[in-house]
Amino acid sequence: MSGQNTAFTSTSDYVASKELLASVNVAIALQKPLLIKGEPGTGKTMLAKAVADSLGKKLIIWNIKSTTKAQDGLYVYDTIQRLYDGQFGEEGVDDISRYIKLGKLGEAFDSDEQVVLLIDEIDKADLEFPNDLLWELDQMEFYIHETKRTVKAKHRPMVIITSNAEKELPDAFLRRCIFHYIDFPNEALMEEIVRTHYPDVEEKLLKDAMEVFYWIRSIKDVRKKPSTSELIDWINALQIGGIPTDKLKEELPFVGTIVKKDEDLETIRHRVD
């Protein structure tokens, strides 16, 4: 790809704090995985896309689920397909390599160009999952037993790992990462973020919406505090609806955009009353 940079900068769609920019660029310089934590809606997953866009690189996403195993990211041997082909007399069934499919980590290693690899929500997997990746992330290679082939990274991928802190990650894994916690944006940064999406947003609407938004987040009893992405959606709804903002706090139009739990809505309305 043309126009590649060597340092990450904010993009037209993603505004990063100075601290986050520094962490990303340190991880790039040291060639270490970047582990990102932060509350939901702070842009952890979108960071990987922003890094890829900023540096002009392909993004490969490995979405982690509770059933995901480390092996899934390396390769899968499709024995069932091979058995099926054998039963129906397909040619080439003796060539095991035809039935080896690289996982997302394998794709990143095998790419002819350096890529950005996002390992998204690593804490959803079992406790052994991070440890099972230590060798591959250190050595940037893995062995396919069925074909006796070693897949070695042609270019060390930029690895970004996100976690919602649902589980503690092993110390041995943490030692190999650069860590950054994305703090919730303050009002100045939040305004900059909103304006990247809606540069022509009316000043009063933005001011009033952010005031209500941060007021809701300040209420101790609110269980699910609204996120950045939900504020952006709410502002969009207010713009589309042409809602006057004079009584925004009292009337809470389109409140389902930012408040997603019945008990939270009751708490907020009780405070208003």
mmCIF file of C-alpha atoms in Angstrom:
data_model
loop_
_atom_site.group_PDB
_atom_site.id
_atom_site.type_symbol
_atom_site.label_atom_id
_atom_site.label_comp_id
_atom_site.label_asym_id
_atom_site.label_seq_id
_atom_site.Cartn_x
_atom_site.Cartn_y
_atom_site.Cartn_z
ATOM 1 C CA MET A 1 0.000 0.000 0.000
ATOM 2 C CA SER A 2 1.198 3.481 -0.715
ATOM 3 C CA GLY A 3 1.607 6.332 1.697
ATOM 4 C CA GLN A 4 2.565 4.218 4.693
ATOM 5 C CA ASN A 5 3.745 5.937 7.851
ATOM 6 C CA THR A 6 5.936 4.632 10.633
ATOM 7 C CA ALA A 7 4.167 6.400 13.510
ATOM 8 C CA PHE A 8 0.518 6.284 14.518
ATOM 9 C CA THR A 9 -1.429 9.534 14.511
ATOM 10 C CA SER A 10 -5.103 10.273 15.059
ATOM 11 C CA THR A 11 -7.257 9.800 11.963
ATOM 12 C CA SER A 12 -10.274 11.651 10.628
ATOM 13 C CA ASP A 13 -12.483 9.024 12.325
ATOM 14 C CA TYR A 14 -10.524 8.353 15.514
ATOM 15 C CA VAL A 15 -9.222 10.884 18.028
ATOM 16 C CA ALA A 16 -6.607 9.469 20.388
ATOM 17 C CA SER A 17 -5.168 11.094 23.493
ATOM 18 C CA LYS A 18 -1.460 11.921 23.621
ATOM 19 C CA GLU A 19 -0.953 9.101 26.120
ATOM 20 C CA LEU A 20 -2.613 6.549 23.823
ATOM 21 C CA LEU A 21 -0.625 7.749 20.817
ATOM 22 C CA ALA A 22 2.564 7.337 22.832
ATOM 23 C CA SER A 23 1.644 3.807 23.958
ATOM 24 C CA VAL A 24 0.854 2.673 20.420
ATOM 25 C CA ASN A 25 4.105 4.052 19.056
ATOM 26 C CA VAL A 26 6.169 2.558 21.882
ATOM 27 C CA ALA A 27 4.609 -0.844 21.149
ATOM 28 C CA ILE A 28 5.434 -0.415 17.454
ATOM 29 C CA ALA A 29 9.022 0.624 18.197
ATOM 30 C CA LEU A 30 9.623 -2.217 20.674
ATOM 31 C CA GLN A 31 7.748 -4.744 18.492
ATOM 32 C CA LYS A 32 5.585 -5.866 21.398
ATOM 33 C CA PRO A 33 1.854 -6.573 21.620
ATOM 34 C CA LEU A 34 -0.214 -3.651 22.885
ATOM 35 C CA LEU A 35 -2.761 -4.642 25.531
ATOM 36 C CA ILE A 36 -5.662 -2.192 25.728
ATOM 37 C CA LYS A 37 -8.153 -2.038 28.579
ATOM 38 C CA GLY A 38 -10.950 0.410 29.307
ATOM 39 C CA GLU A 39 -14.654 0.466 29.939
ATOM 40 C CA PRO A 40 -16.962 -0.519 27.052
ATOM 41 C CA GLY A 41 -17.464 2.196 24.460
ATOM 42 C CA THR A 42 -14.079 3.898 24.858
ATOM 43 C CA GLY A 43 -12.885 2.856 21.392
ATOM 44 C CA LYS A 44 -10.680 -0.135 22.200
ATOM 45 C CA THR A 45 -11.718 -2.171 19.179
ATOM 46 C CA MET A 46 -11.807 0.838 16.849
ATOM 47 C CA LEU A 47 -8.203 1.632 17.788
ATOM 48 C CA ALA A 48 -6.894 -1.262 15.698
ATOM 49 C CA LYS A 49 -8.728 -0.009 12.608
ATOM 50 C CA ALA A 50 -7.411 3.492 13.235
ATOM 51 C CA VAL A 51 -3.835 2.185 13.530
ATOM 52 C CA ALA A 52 -4.223 0.200 10.306
ATOM 53 C CA ASP A 53 -5.723 3.203 8.489
ATOM 54 C CA SER A 54 -3.073 5.591 9.823
ATOM 55 C CA LEU A 55 -0.177 3.334 8.806
ATOM 56 C CA GLY A 56 -1.714 2.116 5.544
ATOM 57 C CA LYS A 57 -1.803 -1.539 6.582
ATOM 58 C CA LYS A 58 -4.299 -4.388 6.319
ATOM 59 C CA LEU A 59 -6.297 -5.195 9.455
ATOM 60 C CA ILE A 60 -6.910 -8.816 10.502
ATOM 61 C CA ILE A 61 -9.443 -9.313 13.313
ATOM 62 C CA TRP A 62 -9.522 -12.356 15.588
ATOM 63 C CA ASN A 63 -12.740 -12.140 17.615
ATOM 64 C CA ILE A 64 -12.384 -14.178 20.803
ATOM 65 C CA LYS A 65 -15.322 -16.137 22.246
ATOM 66 C CA SER A 66 -15.697 -18.274 25.356
ATOM 67 C CA THR A 67 -15.076 -21.397 23.253
ATOM 68 C CA THR A 68 -12.031 -20.059 21.395
ATOM 69 C CA LYS A 69 -8.787 -22.012 21.734
ATOM 70 C CA ALA A 70 -5.318 -20.757 20.880
ATOM 71 C CA GLN A 71 -5.044 -23.479 18.232
ATOM 72 C CA ASP A 72 -7.959 -21.864 16.355
ATOM 73 C CA GLY A 73 -5.795 -18.844 15.620
ATOM 74 C CA LEU A 74 -2.939 -20.948 14.229
ATOM 75 C CA TYR A 75 -4.559 -23.457 11.892
ATOM 76 C CA VAL A 76 -7.369 -25.988 11.588
ATOM 77 C CA TYR A 77 -7.058 -29.441 9.995
ATOM 78 C CA ASP A 78 -10.387 -30.248 8.331
ATOM 79 C CA THR A 79 -10.455 -34.017 8.799
ATOM 80 C CA ILE A 80 -14.194 -34.219 8.124
ATOM 81 C CA GLN A 81 -13.853 -32.623 4.679
ATOM 82 C CA ARG A 82 -10.956 -34.942 3.862
ATOM 83 C CA LEU A 83 -12.992 -37.986 4.903
ATOM 84 C CA TYR A 84 -15.945 -36.750 2.860
ATOM 85 C CA ASP A 85 -13.747 -36.192 -0.219
ATOM 86 C CA GLY A 86 -12.223 -39.645 0.220
ATOM 87 C CA GLN A 87 -15.632 -41.308 0.288
ATOM 88 C CA PHE A 88 -16.631 -39.607 -2.955
ATOM 89 C CA GLY A 89 -13.347 -40.237 -4.749
ATOM 90 C CA GLU A 90 -12.154 -36.639 -4.937
ATOM 91 C CA GLU A 91 -8.657 -36.182 -6.381
ATOM 92 C CA GLY A 92 -5.840 -34.918 -4.171
ATOM 93 C CA VAL A 93 -7.230 -36.370 -0.972
ATOM 94 C CA ASP A 94 -3.743 -37.619 -0.075
ATOM 95 C CA ASP A 95 -2.465 -34.029 -0.045
ATOM 96 C CA ILE A 96 -3.084 -33.071 3.597
ATOM 97 C CA SER A 97 -2.060 -29.463 2.959
ATOM 98 C CA ARG A 98 -5.318 -29.003 1.034
ATOM 99 C CA TYR A 99 -7.177 -29.471 4.308
ATOM 100 C CA ILE A 100 -5.072 -27.144 6.424
ATOM 101 C CA LYS A 101 -6.698 -23.731 6.898
ATOM 102 C CA LEU A 102 -4.726 -20.980 8.590
ATOM 103 C CA GLY A 103 -6.385 -19.130 11.471
ATOM 104 C CA LYS A 104 -6.186 -15.378 11.985
ATOM 105 C CA LEU A 105 -2.754 -15.497 13.638
ATOM 106 C CA GLY A 106 -1.565 -17.810 10.876
ATOM 107 C CA GLU A 107 -2.879 -15.369 8.257
ATOM 108 C CA ALA A 108 -0.995 -12.517 9.914
ATOM 109 C CA PHE A 109 2.240 -14.522 9.946
ATOM 110 C CA ASP A 110 1.818 -15.690 6.349
ATOM 111 C CA SER A 111 1.000 -12.248 4.916
ATOM 112 C CA ASP A 112 3.415 -10.869 2.339
ATOM 113 C CA GLU A 113 3.081 -7.436 3.981
ATOM 114 C CA GLN A 114 3.084 -6.376 7.599
ATOM 115 C CA VAL A 115 -0.448 -6.301 8.992
ATOM 116 C CA VAL A 116 -2.212 -5.088 12.115
ATOM 117 C CA LEU A 117 -3.650 -8.032 14.058
ATOM 118 C CA LEU A 118 -6.464 -7.345 16.514
ATOM 119 C CA ILE A 119 -7.059 -10.027 19.166
ATOM 120 C CA ASP A 120 -10.387 -8.710 20.399
ATOM 121 C CA GLU A 121 -11.676 -9.348 23.957
ATOM 122 C CA ILE A 122 -9.022 -11.862 24.964
ATOM 123 C CA ASP A 123 -10.512 -12.190 28.453
ATOM 124 C CA LYS A 124 -13.584 -13.966 27.051
ATOM 125 C CA ALA A 125 -11.541 -17.149 26.527
ATOM 126 C CA ASP A 126 -10.465 -19.532 29.284
ATOM 127 C CA LEU A 127 -7.574 -18.731 31.610
ATOM 128 C CA GLU A 128 -5.056 -20.822 29.678
ATOM 129 C CA PHE A 129 -5.690 -19.086 26.365
ATOM 130 C CA PRO A 130 -3.160 -16.221 26.790
ATOM 131 C CA ASN A 131 -0.443 -18.598 28.028
ATOM 132 C CA ASP A 132 -1.049 -20.892 25.065
ATOM 133 C CA LEU A 133 -0.068 -18.035 22.742
ATOM 134 C CA LEU A 134 3.183 -17.096 24.488
ATOM 135 C CA TRP A 135 5.505 -19.110 22.246
ATOM 136 C CA GLU A 136 3.878 -17.960 19.025
ATOM 137 C CA LEU A 137 3.864 -14.285 20.037
ATOM 138 C CA ASP A 138 7.491 -14.495 21.210
ATOM 139 C CA GLN A 139 8.953 -16.517 18.359
ATOM 140 C CA MET A 140 6.532 -15.399 15.650
ATOM 141 C CA GLU A 141 6.215 -18.928 14.334
ATOM 142 C CA PHE A 142 4.315 -22.179 14.809
ATOM 143 C CA TYR A 143 4.562 -25.772 13.574
ATOM 144 C CA ILE A 144 1.924 -27.644 11.564
ATOM 145 C CA HIS A 145 2.327 -31.264 12.667
ATOM 146 C CA GLU A 146 0.233 -32.768 9.879
ATOM 147 C CA THR A 147 2.397 -31.299 7.092
ATOM 148 C CA LYS A 148 5.625 -30.882 9.073
ATOM 149 C CA ARG A 149 5.714 -27.228 8.026
ATOM 150 C CA THR A 150 6.826 -24.295 10.161
ATOM 151 C CA VAL A 151 4.891 -21.111 9.527
ATOM 152 C CA LYS A 152 7.245 -18.250 10.354
ATOM 153 C CA ALA A 153 6.133 -14.635 10.212
ATOM 154 C CA LYS A 154 7.319 -13.000 7.006
ATOM 155 C CA HIS A 155 6.791 -9.660 8.754
ATOM 156 C CA ARG A 156 6.145 -9.266 12.481
ATOM 157 C CA PRO A 157 2.533 -8.099 12.739
ATOM 158 C CA MET A 158 1.525 -5.180 14.922
ATOM 159 C CA VAL A 159 -0.540 -6.947 17.572
ATOM 160 C CA ILE A 160 -3.281 -5.088 19.457
ATOM 161 C CA ILE A 161 -5.115 -6.999 22.194
ATOM 162 C CA THR A 162 -8.253 -5.734 23.905
ATOM 163 C CA SER A 163 -9.654 -6.774 27.269
ATOM 164 C CA ASN A 164 -12.733 -5.764 29.236
ATOM 165 C CA ALA A 165 -11.038 -6.943 32.440
ATOM 166 C CA GLU A 166 -13.582 -9.735 32.944
ATOM 167 C CA LYS A 167 -10.697 -12.017 33.963
ATOM 168 C CA GLU A 168 -7.180 -11.418 35.221
ATOM 169 C CA LEU A 169 -4.565 -12.172 32.591
ATOM 170 C CA PRO A 170 -1.486 -14.265 33.518
ATOM 171 C CA ASP A 171 1.634 -12.415 34.655
ATOM 172 C CA ALA A 172 3.786 -14.179 32.069
ATOM 173 C CA PHE A 173 1.521 -12.834 29.346
ATOM 174 C CA LEU A 174 1.390 -9.318 30.798
ATOM 175 C CA ARG A 175 5.203 -9.134 30.915
ATOM 176 C CA ARG A 176 5.316 -9.454 27.148
ATOM 177 C CA CYS A 177 2.878 -6.619 26.466
ATOM 178 C CA ILE A 178 2.859 -2.851 26.489
ATOM 179 C CA PHE A 179 -0.194 -1.900 28.569
ATOM 180 C CA HIS A 180 -2.506 1.068 28.215
ATOM 181 C CA TYR A 181 -5.778 1.839 29.973
ATOM 182 C CA ILE A 182 -8.034 4.134 27.944
ATOM 183 C CA ASP A 183 -9.454 6.633 30.406
ATOM 184 C CA PHE A 184 -12.939 7.883 29.712
ATOM 185 C CA PRO A 185 -12.625 11.079 27.659
ATOM 186 C CA ASN A 186 -12.878 14.399 29.469
ATOM 187 C CA GLU A 187 -15.229 17.007 28.019
ATOM 188 C CA ALA A 188 -12.618 18.687 25.819
ATOM 189 C CA LEU A 189 -11.546 15.410 24.215
ATOM 190 C CA MET A 190 -15.157 14.243 23.964
ATOM 191 C CA GLU A 191 -16.096 17.384 22.060
ATOM 192 C CA GLU A 192 -13.233 16.735 19.651
ATOM 193 C CA ILE A 193 -14.392 13.133 19.203
ATOM 194 C CA VAL A 194 -17.994 14.156 18.515
ATOM 195 C CA ARG A 195 -16.895 16.782 16.012
ATOM 196 C CA THR A 196 -14.933 14.192 14.025
ATOM 197 C CA HIS A 197 -18.298 12.524 13.373
ATOM 198 C CA TYR A 198 -20.473 15.631 13.158
ATOM 199 C CA PRO A 199 -18.293 18.656 12.323
ATOM 200 C CA ASP A 200 -21.343 20.862 11.778
ATOM 201 C CA VAL A 201 -23.162 19.973 15.007
ATOM 202 C CA GLU A 202 -24.865 23.003 16.535
ATOM 203 C CA GLU A 203 -22.888 24.421 19.457
ATOM 204 C CA LYS A 204 -25.840 24.573 21.883
ATOM 205 C CA LEU A 205 -27.028 21.056 21.075
ATOM 206 C CA LEU A 206 -23.546 19.669 21.674
ATOM 207 C CA LYS A 207 -23.098 21.621 24.923
ATOM 208 C CA ASP A 208 -26.519 20.654 26.319
ATOM 209 C CA ALA A 209 -26.264 17.008 25.268
ATOM 210 C CA MET A 210 -22.798 16.638 26.805
ATOM 211 C CA GLU A 211 -23.960 18.296 30.021
ATOM 212 C CA VAL A 212 -26.801 15.769 30.418
ATOM 213 C CA PHE A 213 -24.531 12.913 29.327
ATOM 214 C CA TYR A 214 -21.856 13.616 31.954
ATOM 215 C CA TRP A 215 -24.556 14.264 34.573
ATOM 216 C CA ILE A 216 -25.991 10.767 33.946
ATOM 217 C CA ARG A 217 -22.519 9.258 34.173
ATOM 218 C CA SER A 218 -21.965 11.038 37.506
ATOM 219 C CA ILE A 219 -24.982 9.397 39.144
ATOM 220 C CA LYS A 220 -23.589 6.718 41.407
ATOM 221 C CA ASP A 221 -26.583 4.370 41.150
ATOM 222 C CA VAL A 222 -26.569 4.177 37.351
ATOM 223 C CA ARG A 223 -25.395 0.639 36.640
ATOM 224 C CA LYS A 224 -24.595 0.943 32.935
ATOM 225 C CA LYS A 225 -23.053 4.314 32.338
ATOM 226 C CA PRO A 226 -23.514 5.607 28.778
ATOM 227 C CA SER A 227 -20.482 5.301 26.515
ATOM 228 C CA THR A 228 -18.862 7.535 23.926
ATOM 229 C CA SER A 229 -20.526 5.698 21.053
ATOM 230 C CA GLU A 230 -23.925 6.100 22.721
ATOM 231 C CA LEU A 231 -23.409 9.852 23.112
ATOM 232 C CA ILE A 232 -22.574 10.072 19.411
ATOM 233 C CA ASP A 233 -25.751 8.140 18.564
ATOM 234 C CA TRP A 234 -27.819 10.352 20.860
ATOM 235 C CA ILE A 235 -26.508 13.558 19.301
ATOM 236 C CA ASN A 236 -27.294 12.151 15.870
ATOM 237 C CA ALA A 237 -30.851 11.304 16.988
ATOM 238 C CA LEU A 238 -31.310 14.810 18.391
ATOM 239 C CA GLN A 239 -30.074 16.328 15.134
ATOM 240 C CA ILE A 240 -32.335 14.159 12.988
ATOM 241 C CA GLY A 241 -35.316 14.779 15.252
ATOM 242 C CA GLY A 242 -34.752 18.531 15.386
ATOM 243 C CA ILE A 243 -35.396 18.421 19.131
ATOM 244 C CA PRO A 244 -35.087 21.738 21.048
ATOM 245 C CA THR A 245 -32.506 21.301 23.797
ATOM 246 C CA ASP A 246 -33.932 23.814 26.302
ATOM 247 C CA LYS A 247 -35.530 21.038 28.368
ATOM 248 C CA LEU A 248 -33.194 18.221 27.408
ATOM 249 C CA LYS A 249 -32.561 17.165 31.005
ATOM 250 C CA GLU A 250 -36.231 17.230 31.981
ATOM 251 C CA GLU A 251 -37.668 15.524 28.894
ATOM 252 C CA LEU A 252 -34.769 13.214 27.914
ATOM 253 C CA PRO A 253 -35.828 12.709 24.265
ATOM 254 C CA PHE A 254 -34.638 9.485 22.630
ATOM 255 C CA VAL A 255 -33.374 8.413 26.051
ATOM 256 C CA GLY A 256 -33.167 4.793 24.897
ATOM 257 C CA THR A 257 -30.133 5.788 22.875
ATOM 258 C CA ILE A 258 -28.034 6.398 25.987
ATOM 259 C CA VAL A 259 -29.865 4.577 28.805
ATOM 260 C CA LYS A 260 -30.294 0.844 28.265
ATOM 261 C CA LYS A 261 -31.580 -0.462 31.616
ATOM 262 C CA ASP A 262 -35.042 0.045 33.137
ATOM 263 C CA GLU A 263 -33.653 0.579 36.621
ATOM 264 C CA ASP A 264 -31.209 3.198 35.357
ATOM 265 C CA LEU A 265 -33.998 5.077 33.647
ATOM 266 C CA GLU A 266 -36.016 5.078 36.885
ATOM 267 C CA THR A 267 -32.993 6.336 38.810
ATOM 268 C CA ILE A 268 -32.429 9.188 36.350
ATOM 269 C CA ARG A 269 -36.073 10.235 36.203
ATOM 270 C CA HIS A 270 -36.257 10.190 39.999
ATOM 271 C CA ARG A 271 -33.289 12.597 40.072
ATOM 272 C CA VAL A 272 -34.987 14.880 37.543
ATOM 273 C CA ASP A 273 -38.255 14.909 39.502
#
